[in-house]
């Protein structure tokens, strides 16, 4: 019998969840790419698998933001936000501690949760997990940009149909028409074409490699040897980097854990869940640490401390050190720390002072998160303080998938205690680039025009969403399409569509010049699903191709 569906809030997003089972241990299932917790109960194979788990655990199901019965989101959901969805659901059902079972991308989010909240995680179980979703020399098994583009094209043209090659996810069920019809329906119920594209692009940017060694909870990794979607080498790579992890390979090609030979998988999972001894308290966990230096002639101003403490608290952080000139705070996620940093820079500037800030993420001792690396980062920003500058490490950048932030490579390399060299980046909140638009088009955009500012901000908020267009823009700023056309023509001499395209291209140019991503990745970030079409538009706008600009 299908459990009752309930809702809880994760921030301002409604998350749908269900609870069933009679076991003494809580088990949270974090589904992969997309899901629908109602549609799950229409698949006998999946129902059977879940009910077996329900015999030994209280099973908690939920749809991540942007999927299934949960609220849809227009922007890329940050990995950290999806991690917060797990915490919100656990809080809603009164689960202080649970075993996590993550499938595919759900395994990546589960791994981050286990490292960040080890004292709320009994154990980590993952099936078909990946650490990156795009090719890199140090992770050569992931898809290339061209291969990811094929996926984007399929979603755009054939979402939820038989042309999506769903058989590759479960080859053992390829000839089972009833199952394949359900699977296509499950994906359609899990996400709209637009939501599926947004989530797929988010997955493309996932990179949890640098946090794997911070996972200290008991870990079981499961995968089929010939899985087409996630290569077996990826599972082995992850297992080698998680201390004490158990890696079990199963014969077969299915990426879905509830198809094929499931008896062995259930046996491994049940034994692991029942035999794992709960650790009373983990001494270390993953912290995002913000270190700041106040640049001012007015030393130890009490107003500075008050503003900093208020801002840190507002982003669920904790102040752990303040001496009037420097301060340190901890957060349970990088986007909270970076957004707090941007707010602090603005607030302290209003007090006729400036800030320079550094942000790093590292496994530290609970209650005493200061380490040599954090002291080194503090020394770095103190030796060469640059007003209103926010520096983050490569590890932090990798976890800021979906955050509306601009990254610019910094000249200095940061060396960790283990002598690993990390790139540093400066960060700023993404804003519409009116000056650049003015220079290119010889069009005067009045800086004091409130209507134009509202339009530009709205477009900027949706730049990575390729489906954002005039209709959505009109709806969000509350004017008719005719009014929008008339007003923008009078102010900018551009149609709404041309203005949207121009802002996308200027954002792409900014990213190309920062040299932080490939041209294909930048095209996707700027809202173009087809890199070749992007290059054509780019050359028309700037009279130079993206590749020539790089050269």
XYZ file of N, CA, C and O in Angstrom, residues 355-507:
612
model
N 36.660 44.888 3.652
C 36.978 43.523 4.069
C 37.797 42.827 2.996
O 37.637 43.085 1.805
N 38.648 41.915 3.430
C 39.225 40.915 2.526
C 38.939 39.567 3.176
O 39.131 39.398 4.383
N 38.440 38.621 2.389
C 37.917 37.369 2.934
C 38.497 36.177 2.190
O 38.700 36.222 0.976
N 38.746 35.095 2.916
C 39.146 33.824 2.329
C 38.187 32.732 2.760
O 37.728 32.722 3.909
N 37.837 31.808 1.855
C 36.907 30.720 2.171
C 37.524 29.398 1.720
O 37.979 29.262 0.584
N 37.537 28.432 2.626
C 38.094 27.109 2.339
C 37.163 26.062 2.940
O 36.383 26.354 3.853
N 37.206 24.853 2.438
C 36.414 23.764 3.008
C 37.354 22.626 3.363
O 38.220 22.248 2.569
N 37.209 22.134 4.592
C 38.177 21.155 5.084
C 37.575 20.338 6.225
O 36.737 20.833 6.979
N 38.021 19.109 6.339
C 37.648 18.283 7.488
C 38.408 18.788 8.709
O 39.634 18.875 8.690
N 37.675 19.149 9.749
C 38.290 19.700 10.965
C 37.666 19.069 12.196
O 36.619 18.423 12.135
N 38.296 19.282 13.333
C 37.790 18.778 14.599
C 36.557 19.561 15.024
O 36.558 20.794 14.996
N 35.512 18.854 15.412
C 34.293 19.511 15.889
C 34.618 20.287 17.159
O 35.235 19.768 18.081
N 34.212 21.539 17.196
C 34.483 22.378 18.353
C 35.785 23.135 18.279
O 36.002 24.100 19.006
N 36.680 22.714 17.378
C 37.962 23.406 17.203
C 38.390 23.288 15.744
O 39.323 22.555 15.409
N 37.696 23.996 14.855
C 37.946 23.827 13.413
C 39.182 24.536 12.880
O 39.437 24.499 11.682
N 39.937 25.212 13.733
C 41.132 25.906 13.266
C 42.253 24.896 13.042
O 42.572 24.084 13.908
N 42.849 24.943 11.857
C 43.957 24.047 11.520
C 45.049 24.874 10.858
O 44.893 26.070 10.621
N 46.169 24.218 10.538
C 47.271 24.932 9.891
C 46.825 25.532 8.554
O 47.205 26.656 8.208
N 46.003 24.798 7.803
C 45.540 25.313 6.517
C 44.733 26.597 6.696
O 44.863 27.542 5.916
N 43.907 26.628 7.714
C 43.088 27.818 7.955
C 43.976 28.980 8.389
O 43.781 30.122 7.972
N 44.979 28.689 9.207
C 45.926 29.734 9.612
C 46.706 30.249 8.404
O 46.975 31.454 8.292
N 47.065 29.347 7.495
C 47.777 29.759 6.275
C 46.906 30.652 5.402
O 47.389 31.630 4.811
N 45.603 30.305 5.301
C 44.687 31.119 4.507
C 44.525 32.500 5.146
O 44.499 33.523 4.455
N 44.459 32.527 6.464
C 44.361 33.805 7.181
C 45.611 34.654 6.954
O 45.526 35.867 6.743
N 46.770 34.012 6.956
C 48.028 34.737 6.710
C 48.062 35.288 5.292
O 48.543 36.399 5.049
N 47.530 34.501 4.336
C 47.529 34.923 2.937
C 46.746 36.212 2.742
O 47.208 37.142 2.075
N 45.557 36.295 3.347
C 44.749 37.505 3.147
C 45.255 38.656 4.012
O 44.984 39.814 3.710
N 46.007 38.348 5.066
C 46.539 39.413 5.920
C 47.793 40.051 5.328
O 48.019 41.254 5.479
N 48.599 39.253 4.646
C 49.845 39.772 4.080
C 49.589 40.727 2.924
O 50.333 41.685 2.713
N 48.558 40.434 2.138
C 48.292 41.278 0.975
C 46.796 41.601 0.905
O 46.086 41.162 -0.002
N 46.292 42.346 1.915
C 44.852 42.608 1.955
C 44.398 43.524 0.821
O 44.929 44.613 0.639
N 43.468 43.048 0.022
C 42.898 43.841 -1.067
C 41.446 44.128 -0.709
O 40.673 43.213 -0.417
N 41.063 45.385 -0.729
C 39.731 45.794 -0.298
C 38.628 45.059 -1.044
O 38.664 44.928 -2.268
N 37.648 44.575 -0.269
C 36.423 43.961 -0.807
C 36.707 42.760 -1.703
O 35.957 42.475 -2.633
N 37.791 42.059 -1.435
C 38.121 40.870 -2.228
C 37.729 39.609 -1.470
O 37.980 39.490 -0.277
N 37.099 38.668 -2.180
C 36.726 37.373 -1.609
C 37.480 36.297 -2.378
O 37.305 36.148 -3.591
N 38.324 35.549 -1.677
C 39.102 34.461 -2.277
C 38.514 33.119 -1.842
O 38.199 32.929 -0.667
N 38.371 32.198 -2.780
C 37.948 30.842 -2.431
C 38.933 29.840 -3.034
O 39.598 30.129 -4.030
N 39.010 28.663 -2.439
C 39.884 27.609 -2.961
C 39.154 26.794 -4.019
O 37.923 26.832 -4.131
N 39.927 26.034 -4.786
C 39.364 25.168 -5.826
C 38.323 24.209 -5.238
O 37.290 23.938 -5.848
N 38.586 23.679 -4.039
C 37.660 22.738 -3.403
C 36.303 23.386 -3.189
O 35.259 22.762 -3.417
N 36.302 24.637 -2.760
C 35.048 25.362 -2.559
C 34.344 25.583 -3.896
O 33.139 25.351 -4.026
N 35.090 26.017 -4.907
C 34.505 26.276 -6.225
C 33.804 25.034 -6.779
O 32.718 25.115 -7.359
N 34.432 23.865 -6.597
C 33.869 22.626 -7.138
C 32.495 22.303 -6.560
O 31.704 21.587 -7.184
N 32.216 22.807 -5.357
C 30.947 22.492 -4.698
C 29.908 23.592 -4.862
O 28.827 23.510 -4.297
N 30.241 24.619 -5.635
C 29.313 25.732 -5.827
C 28.510 25.598 -7.121
O 28.151 26.593 -7.743
N 28.250 24.378 -7.526
C 27.422 24.123 -8.704
C 26.053 24.766 -8.495
O 25.404 24.551 -7.484
N 25.630 25.572 -9.447
C 24.309 26.173 -9.368
C 24.267 27.529 -8.696
O 23.271 28.234 -8.793
N 25.346 27.911 -7.984
C 25.358 29.207 -7.313
C 25.532 30.326 -8.344
O 26.287 30.184 -9.300
N 24.831 31.448 -8.137
C 24.895 32.566 -9.089
C 26.123 33.416 -8.785
O 26.024 34.530 -8.280
N 27.291 32.855 -9.096
C 28.560 33.476 -8.716
C 29.506 33.461 -9.910
O 29.539 32.501 -10.691
N 30.293 34.529 -10.039
C 31.312 34.609 -11.079
C 32.657 34.266 -10.449
O 33.022 34.811 -9.407
N 33.408 33.366 -11.079
C 34.732 32.962 -10.588
C 35.811 33.534 -11.498
O 35.716 33.412 -12.719
N 36.835 34.104 -10.915
C 37.970 34.601 -11.685
C 39.253 34.028 -11.090
O 39.497 34.172 -9.887
N 40.079 33.336 -11.891
C 41.323 32.755 -11.358
C 42.210 33.816 -10.703
O 42.331 34.936 -11.202
N 42.816 33.447 -9.582
C 43.696 34.347 -8.828
C 45.138 33.925 -9.063
O 45.423 32.763 -9.313
N 46.067 34.871 -8.969
C 47.458 34.614 -9.342
C 48.191 33.679 -8.385
O 49.176 33.045 -8.746
N 47.717 33.590 -7.124
C 48.415 32.809 -6.099
C 47.842 31.403 -5.993
O 46.637 31.210 -6.116
N 48.701 30.422 -5.756
C 48.300 29.034 -5.525
C 48.313 28.775 -4.014
O 49.225 29.220 -3.305
N 47.305 28.054 -3.523
C 47.222 27.741 -2.093
C 47.684 26.316 -1.867
O 47.208 25.389 -2.519
N 48.620 26.125 -0.958
C 49.160 24.788 -0.690
C 48.587 24.247 0.609
O 48.619 24.907 1.646
N 48.057 23.016 0.563
C 47.457 22.398 1.739
C 48.519 21.720 2.587
O 49.682 21.622 2.205
N 48.086 21.215 3.752
C 49.006 20.517 4.652
C 49.628 19.296 3.980
O 50.761 18.930 4.267
N 48.848 18.651 3.103
C 49.342 17.456 2.412
C 50.150 17.808 1.161
O 50.407 16.961 0.331
N 50.505 19.097 1.036
C 51.303 19.611 -0.078
C 50.564 19.541 -1.425
O 51.175 19.543 -2.486
N 49.250 19.482 -1.359
C 48.452 19.567 -2.579
C 48.280 21.038 -2.936
O 47.987 21.871 -2.084
N 48.485 21.360 -4.208
C 48.342 22.743 -4.652
C 46.931 22.982 -5.171
O 46.469 22.284 -6.076
N 46.243 23.960 -4.583
C 44.889 24.289 -4.985
C 44.863 25.664 -5.661
O 45.505 26.598 -5.189
N 44.118 25.753 -6.742
C 43.934 27.046 -7.375
C 43.056 27.922 -6.483
O 42.206 27.428 -5.747
N 43.273 29.220 -6.548
C 42.442 30.182 -5.834
C 41.640 30.993 -6.852
O 42.099 31.224 -7.974
N 40.454 31.422 -6.440
C 39.586 32.219 -7.304
C 39.025 33.391 -6.505
O 38.788 33.279 -5.304
N 38.823 34.506 -7.183
C 38.044 35.581 -6.586
C 36.605 35.387 -7.038
O 36.352 34.862 -8.131
N 35.667 35.808 -6.195
C 34.258 35.610 -6.529
C 33.487 36.903 -6.379
O 33.794 37.745 -5.537
N 32.473 37.044 -7.219
C 31.532 38.152 -7.128
C 30.157 37.621 -7.473
O 30.026 36.629 -8.197
N 29.127 38.271 -6.932
C 27.762 37.927 -7.307
C 27.549 38.332 -8.756
O 28.048 39.364 -9.206
N 26.802 37.528 -9.504
C 26.560 37.819 -10.908
C 25.603 39.000 -11.033
O 24.545 39.027 -10.414
N 25.970 39.995 -11.826
C 25.147 41.179 -12.049
C 25.067 41.458 -13.551
O 25.965 41.120 -14.307
N 24.012 42.098 -14.005
C 23.927 42.467 -15.421
C 25.050 43.411 -15.793
O 25.394 44.308 -15.027
N 25.632 43.209 -16.961
C 26.787 43.995 -17.390
C 26.351 45.112 -18.333
O 26.475 45.028 -19.530
N 25.816 46.193 -17.739
C 25.293 47.298 -18.560
C 26.398 48.013 -19.317
O 26.226 48.401 -20.453
N 27.560 48.183 -18.698
C 28.651 48.907 -19.338
C 29.132 48.184 -20.583
O 29.368 48.764 -21.629
N 29.277 46.871 -20.450
C 29.764 46.095 -21.598
C 28.756 46.139 -22.737
O 29.094 46.244 -23.898
N 27.474 46.075 -22.364
C 26.433 46.137 -23.381
C 26.477 47.482 -24.096
O 26.343 47.569 -25.309
N 26.713 48.535 -23.356
C 26.797 49.885 -23.928
C 27.966 49.985 -24.921
O 27.829 50.512 -26.011
N 29.104 49.423 -24.516
C 30.288 49.529 -25.375
C 30.083 48.817 -26.704
O 30.483 49.294 -27.748
N 29.446 47.664 -26.683
C 29.324 46.875 -27.892
C 28.288 47.443 -28.847
O 28.487 47.480 -30.048
N 27.157 47.906 -28.287
C 26.057 48.274 -29.148
C 25.931 49.767 -29.393
O 25.053 50.204 -30.123
N 26.795 50.563 -28.774
C 26.698 52.027 -28.860
C 25.295 52.480 -28.488
O 24.744 53.427 -29.037
N 24.672 51.716 -27.552
C 23.329 52.041 -27.093
C 23.410 52.555 -25.671
O 23.976 51.899 -24.813
N 22.861 53.720 -25.402
C 22.919 54.280 -24.062
C 21.822 53.642 -23.218
O 20.637 53.752 -23.529
N 22.220 52.941 -22.141
C 21.266 52.353 -21.223
C 21.258 53.186 -19.950
O 22.222 53.147 -19.185
N 20.245 53.972 -19.701
C 20.236 54.855 -18.532
C 20.400 54.081 -17.238
O 19.639 53.162 -16.951
N 21.422 54.436 -16.475
C 21.705 53.723 -15.237
C 20.630 53.951 -14.185
O 20.495 53.185 -13.247
N 19.888 55.056 -14.306
C 18.892 55.364 -13.287
C 17.480 54.946 -13.707
O 16.502 55.356 -13.106
N 17.351 54.165 -14.767
C 16.043 53.724 -15.222
C 15.634 52.486 -14.432
O 16.187 51.396 -14.620
N 14.663 52.632 -13.530
C 14.294 51.538 -12.626
C 13.676 50.367 -13.385
O 13.897 49.204 -13.029
N 12.888 50.662 -14.441
C 12.290 49.581 -15.220
C 13.372 48.736 -15.886
O 13.332 47.508 -15.851
N 14.358 49.401 -16.495
C 15.440 48.684 -17.155
C 16.225 47.846 -16.150
O 16.584 46.693 -16.432
N 16.506 48.426 -14.978
C 17.240 47.674 -13.959
C 16.489 46.401 -13.571
O 17.086 45.338 -13.389
N 15.171 46.543 -13.439
C 14.353 45.381 -13.069
C 14.414 44.305 -14.152
O 14.543 43.112 -13.860
N 14.342 44.728 -15.420
C 14.415 43.785 -16.533
C 15.771 43.097 -16.588
O 15.872 41.869 -16.708
N 16.854 43.888 -16.475
C 18.204 43.326 -16.548
C 18.458 42.343 -15.419
O 19.053 41.284 -15.618
N 18.014 42.697 -14.210
C 18.224 41.806 -13.077
C 17.484 40.492 -13.270
O 17.996 39.409 -12.983
N 16.243 40.586 -13.798
C 15.450 39.383 -14.010
C 16.086 38.486 -15.064
O 16.153 37.261 -14.900
N 16.559 39.087 -16.149
C 17.237 38.301 -17.194
C 18.496 37.642 -16.613
O 18.762 36.457 -16.829
N 19.268 38.417 -15.849
C 20.505 37.896 -15.282
C 20.239 36.718 -14.353
O 21.017 35.762 -14.313
N 19.137 36.774 -13.617
C 18.804 35.694 -12.693
C 18.508 34.386 -13.410
O 18.522 33.324 -12.787
N 18.209 34.466 -14.717
C 17.825 33.260 -15.459
C 18.746 32.981 -16.655
O 18.362 32.244 -17.556
N 19.941 33.551 -16.655
C 20.807 33.417 -17.833
C 21.110 31.972 -18.197
O 21.212 31.619 -19.363
N 21.289 31.102 -17.212
C 21.658 29.714 -17.512
C 20.462 28.863 -17.946
O 20.634 27.723 -18.362
N 19.262 29.413 -17.846
C 18.048 28.678 -18.225
C 17.709 28.979 -19.687
O 17.176 30.028 -20.007
N 18.012 28.037 -20.563
C 17.832 28.275 -21.997
C 16.365 28.457 -22.381
O 16.053 28.999 -23.441
N 15.438 28.044 -21.512
C 14.017 28.154 -21.816
C 13.438 29.503 -21.379
O 12.276 29.786 -21.632
N 14.250 30.307 -20.727
C 13.785 31.623 -20.308
C 13.614 32.513 -21.536
O 14.527 32.640 -22.355
N 12.453 33.118 -21.663
C 12.191 33.960 -22.820
C 11.251 35.096 -22.486
O 10.994 35.401 -21.311
N 10.702 35.697 -23.507
C 9.876 36.896 -23.341
C 8.640 36.617 -22.489
O 8.276 37.407 -21.617
N 7.998 35.465 -22.723
C 6.775 35.144 -21.982
C 7.032 35.095 -20.480
O 6.291 35.673 -19.679
N 8.106 34.392 -20.079
C 8.431 34.284 -18.656
C 8.863 35.640 -18.093
O 8.511 35.999 -16.966
N 9.618 36.409 -18.883
C 10.061 37.727 -18.438
C 8.852 38.632 -18.164
O 8.803 39.322 -17.138
N 7.885 38.630 -19.067
C 6.678 39.441 -18.871
C 5.938 39.030 -17.602
O 5.482 39.885 -16.829
N 5.833 37.736 -17.401
C 5.111 37.231 -16.227
C 5.793 37.659 -14.929
O 5.137 38.037 -13.963
N 7.118 37.611 -14.918
C 7.837 37.882 -13.682
C 7.927 39.367 -13.352
O 8.030 39.732 -12.179
N 7.929 40.244 -14.371
C 7.996 41.675 -14.058
C 6.619 42.336 -14.134
O 6.478 43.519 -13.858
N 5.590 41.542 -14.503
C 4.217 42.021 -14.422
C 3.791 43.006 -15.486
O 3.057 43.965 -15.192
N 4.227 42.796 -16.749
C 3.780 43.655 -17.857
C 3.376 42.767 -19.027
O 3.736 41.594 -19.094
N 2.616 43.344 -19.948
C 2.240 42.591 -21.142
C 3.413 42.573 -22.119
O 4.333 43.392 -22.030
N 3.362 41.649 -23.062
C 4.442 41.559 -24.046
C 4.509 42.829 -24.897
O 5.595 43.300 -25.235
N 3.352 43.404 -25.176
C 3.324 44.629 -25.979
C 3.993 45.789 -25.221
O 4.766 46.561 -25.794
N 3.697 45.895 -23.912
C 4.313 46.944 -23.094
C 5.833 46.770 -23.033
O 6.592 47.740 -23.123
N 6.248 45.502 -22.847
C 7.684 45.215 -22.757
C 8.395 45.611 -24.047
O 9.453 46.250 -24.026
N 7.825 45.200 -25.165
C 8.412 45.533 -26.469
C 8.562 47.050 -26.622
O 9.614 47.558 -27.017
N 7.502 47.775 -26.298
C 7.491 49.223 -26.494
C 8.507 49.924 -25.581
O 9.276 50.783 -26.033
N 8.523 49.532 -24.302
C 9.417 50.199 -23.347
C 10.886 49.918 -23.650
O 11.732 50.817 -23.606
N 11.219 48.650 -23.926
C 12.621 48.317 -24.186
C 13.106 48.941 -25.487
O 14.272 49.343 -25.605
N 12.224 49.026 -26.484
C 12.607 49.638 -27.745
C 12.950 51.109 -27.531
O 13.932 51.638 -28.086
N 12.165 51.764 -26.670
C 12.394 53.181 -26.410
C 13.682 53.412 -25.618
O 14.393 54.394 -25.840
N 14.004 52.491 -24.688
C 15.167 52.686 -23.817
C 16.453 52.190 -24.469
O 17.495 52.841 -24.422
N 16.402 51.001 -25.093
C 17.625 50.339 -25.554
C 17.713 50.197 -27.075
O 18.757 49.794 -27.587
N 16.593 50.438 -27.755
C 16.511 50.195 -29.198
C 16.699 48.718 -29.528
O 17.145 48.363 -30.614
N 16.370 47.851 -28.551
C 16.474 46.408 -28.747
C 15.129 45.755 -28.453
O 14.374 46.227 -27.589
N 14.849 44.658 -29.141
C 13.689 43.846 -28.787
C 14.039 43.033 -27.542
O 15.225 42.835 -27.239
N 13.043 42.553 -26.792
C 13.340 41.731 -25.609
C 14.200 40.517 -25.935
O 15.132 40.190 -25.203
N 13.888 39.824 -27.033
C 14.669 38.637 -27.395
C 16.134 38.984 -27.664
O 17.044 38.266 -27.252
N 16.356 40.094 -28.367
C 17.737 40.499 -28.659
C 18.474 40.908 -27.395
O 19.667 40.649 -27.246
N 17.766 41.550 -26.470
C 18.395 41.950 -25.214
C 18.790 40.731 -24.396
O 19.896 40.661 -23.851
N 17.901 39.743 -24.323
C 18.203 38.507 -23.591
C 19.414 37.815 -24.201
O 20.350 37.414 -23.505
N 19.414 37.685 -25.537
C 20.529 37.023 -26.219
C 21.835 37.778 -25.997
O 22.879 37.179 -25.741
N 21.778 39.106 -26.062
C 22.986 39.917 -25.898
C 23.567 39.762 -24.502
O 24.778 39.617 -24.333
N 22.720 39.760 -23.493
C 23.206 39.582 -22.125
C 23.816 38.197 -21.928
O 24.817 38.026 -21.235
N 23.194 37.178 -22.538
C 23.756 35.824 -22.473
C 25.171 35.810 -23.067
O 26.100 35.221 -22.503
N 25.326 36.449 -24.217
C 26.612 36.432 -24.916
C 27.678 37.214 -24.154
O 28.846 36.813 -24.117
N 27.293 38.317 -23.528
C 28.268 39.085 -22.745
C 28.699 38.318 -21.505
O 29.858 38.386 -21.089
N 27.749 37.589 -20.921
C 28.107 36.718 -19.782
C 29.087 35.641 -20.251
O 30.072 35.338 -19.574
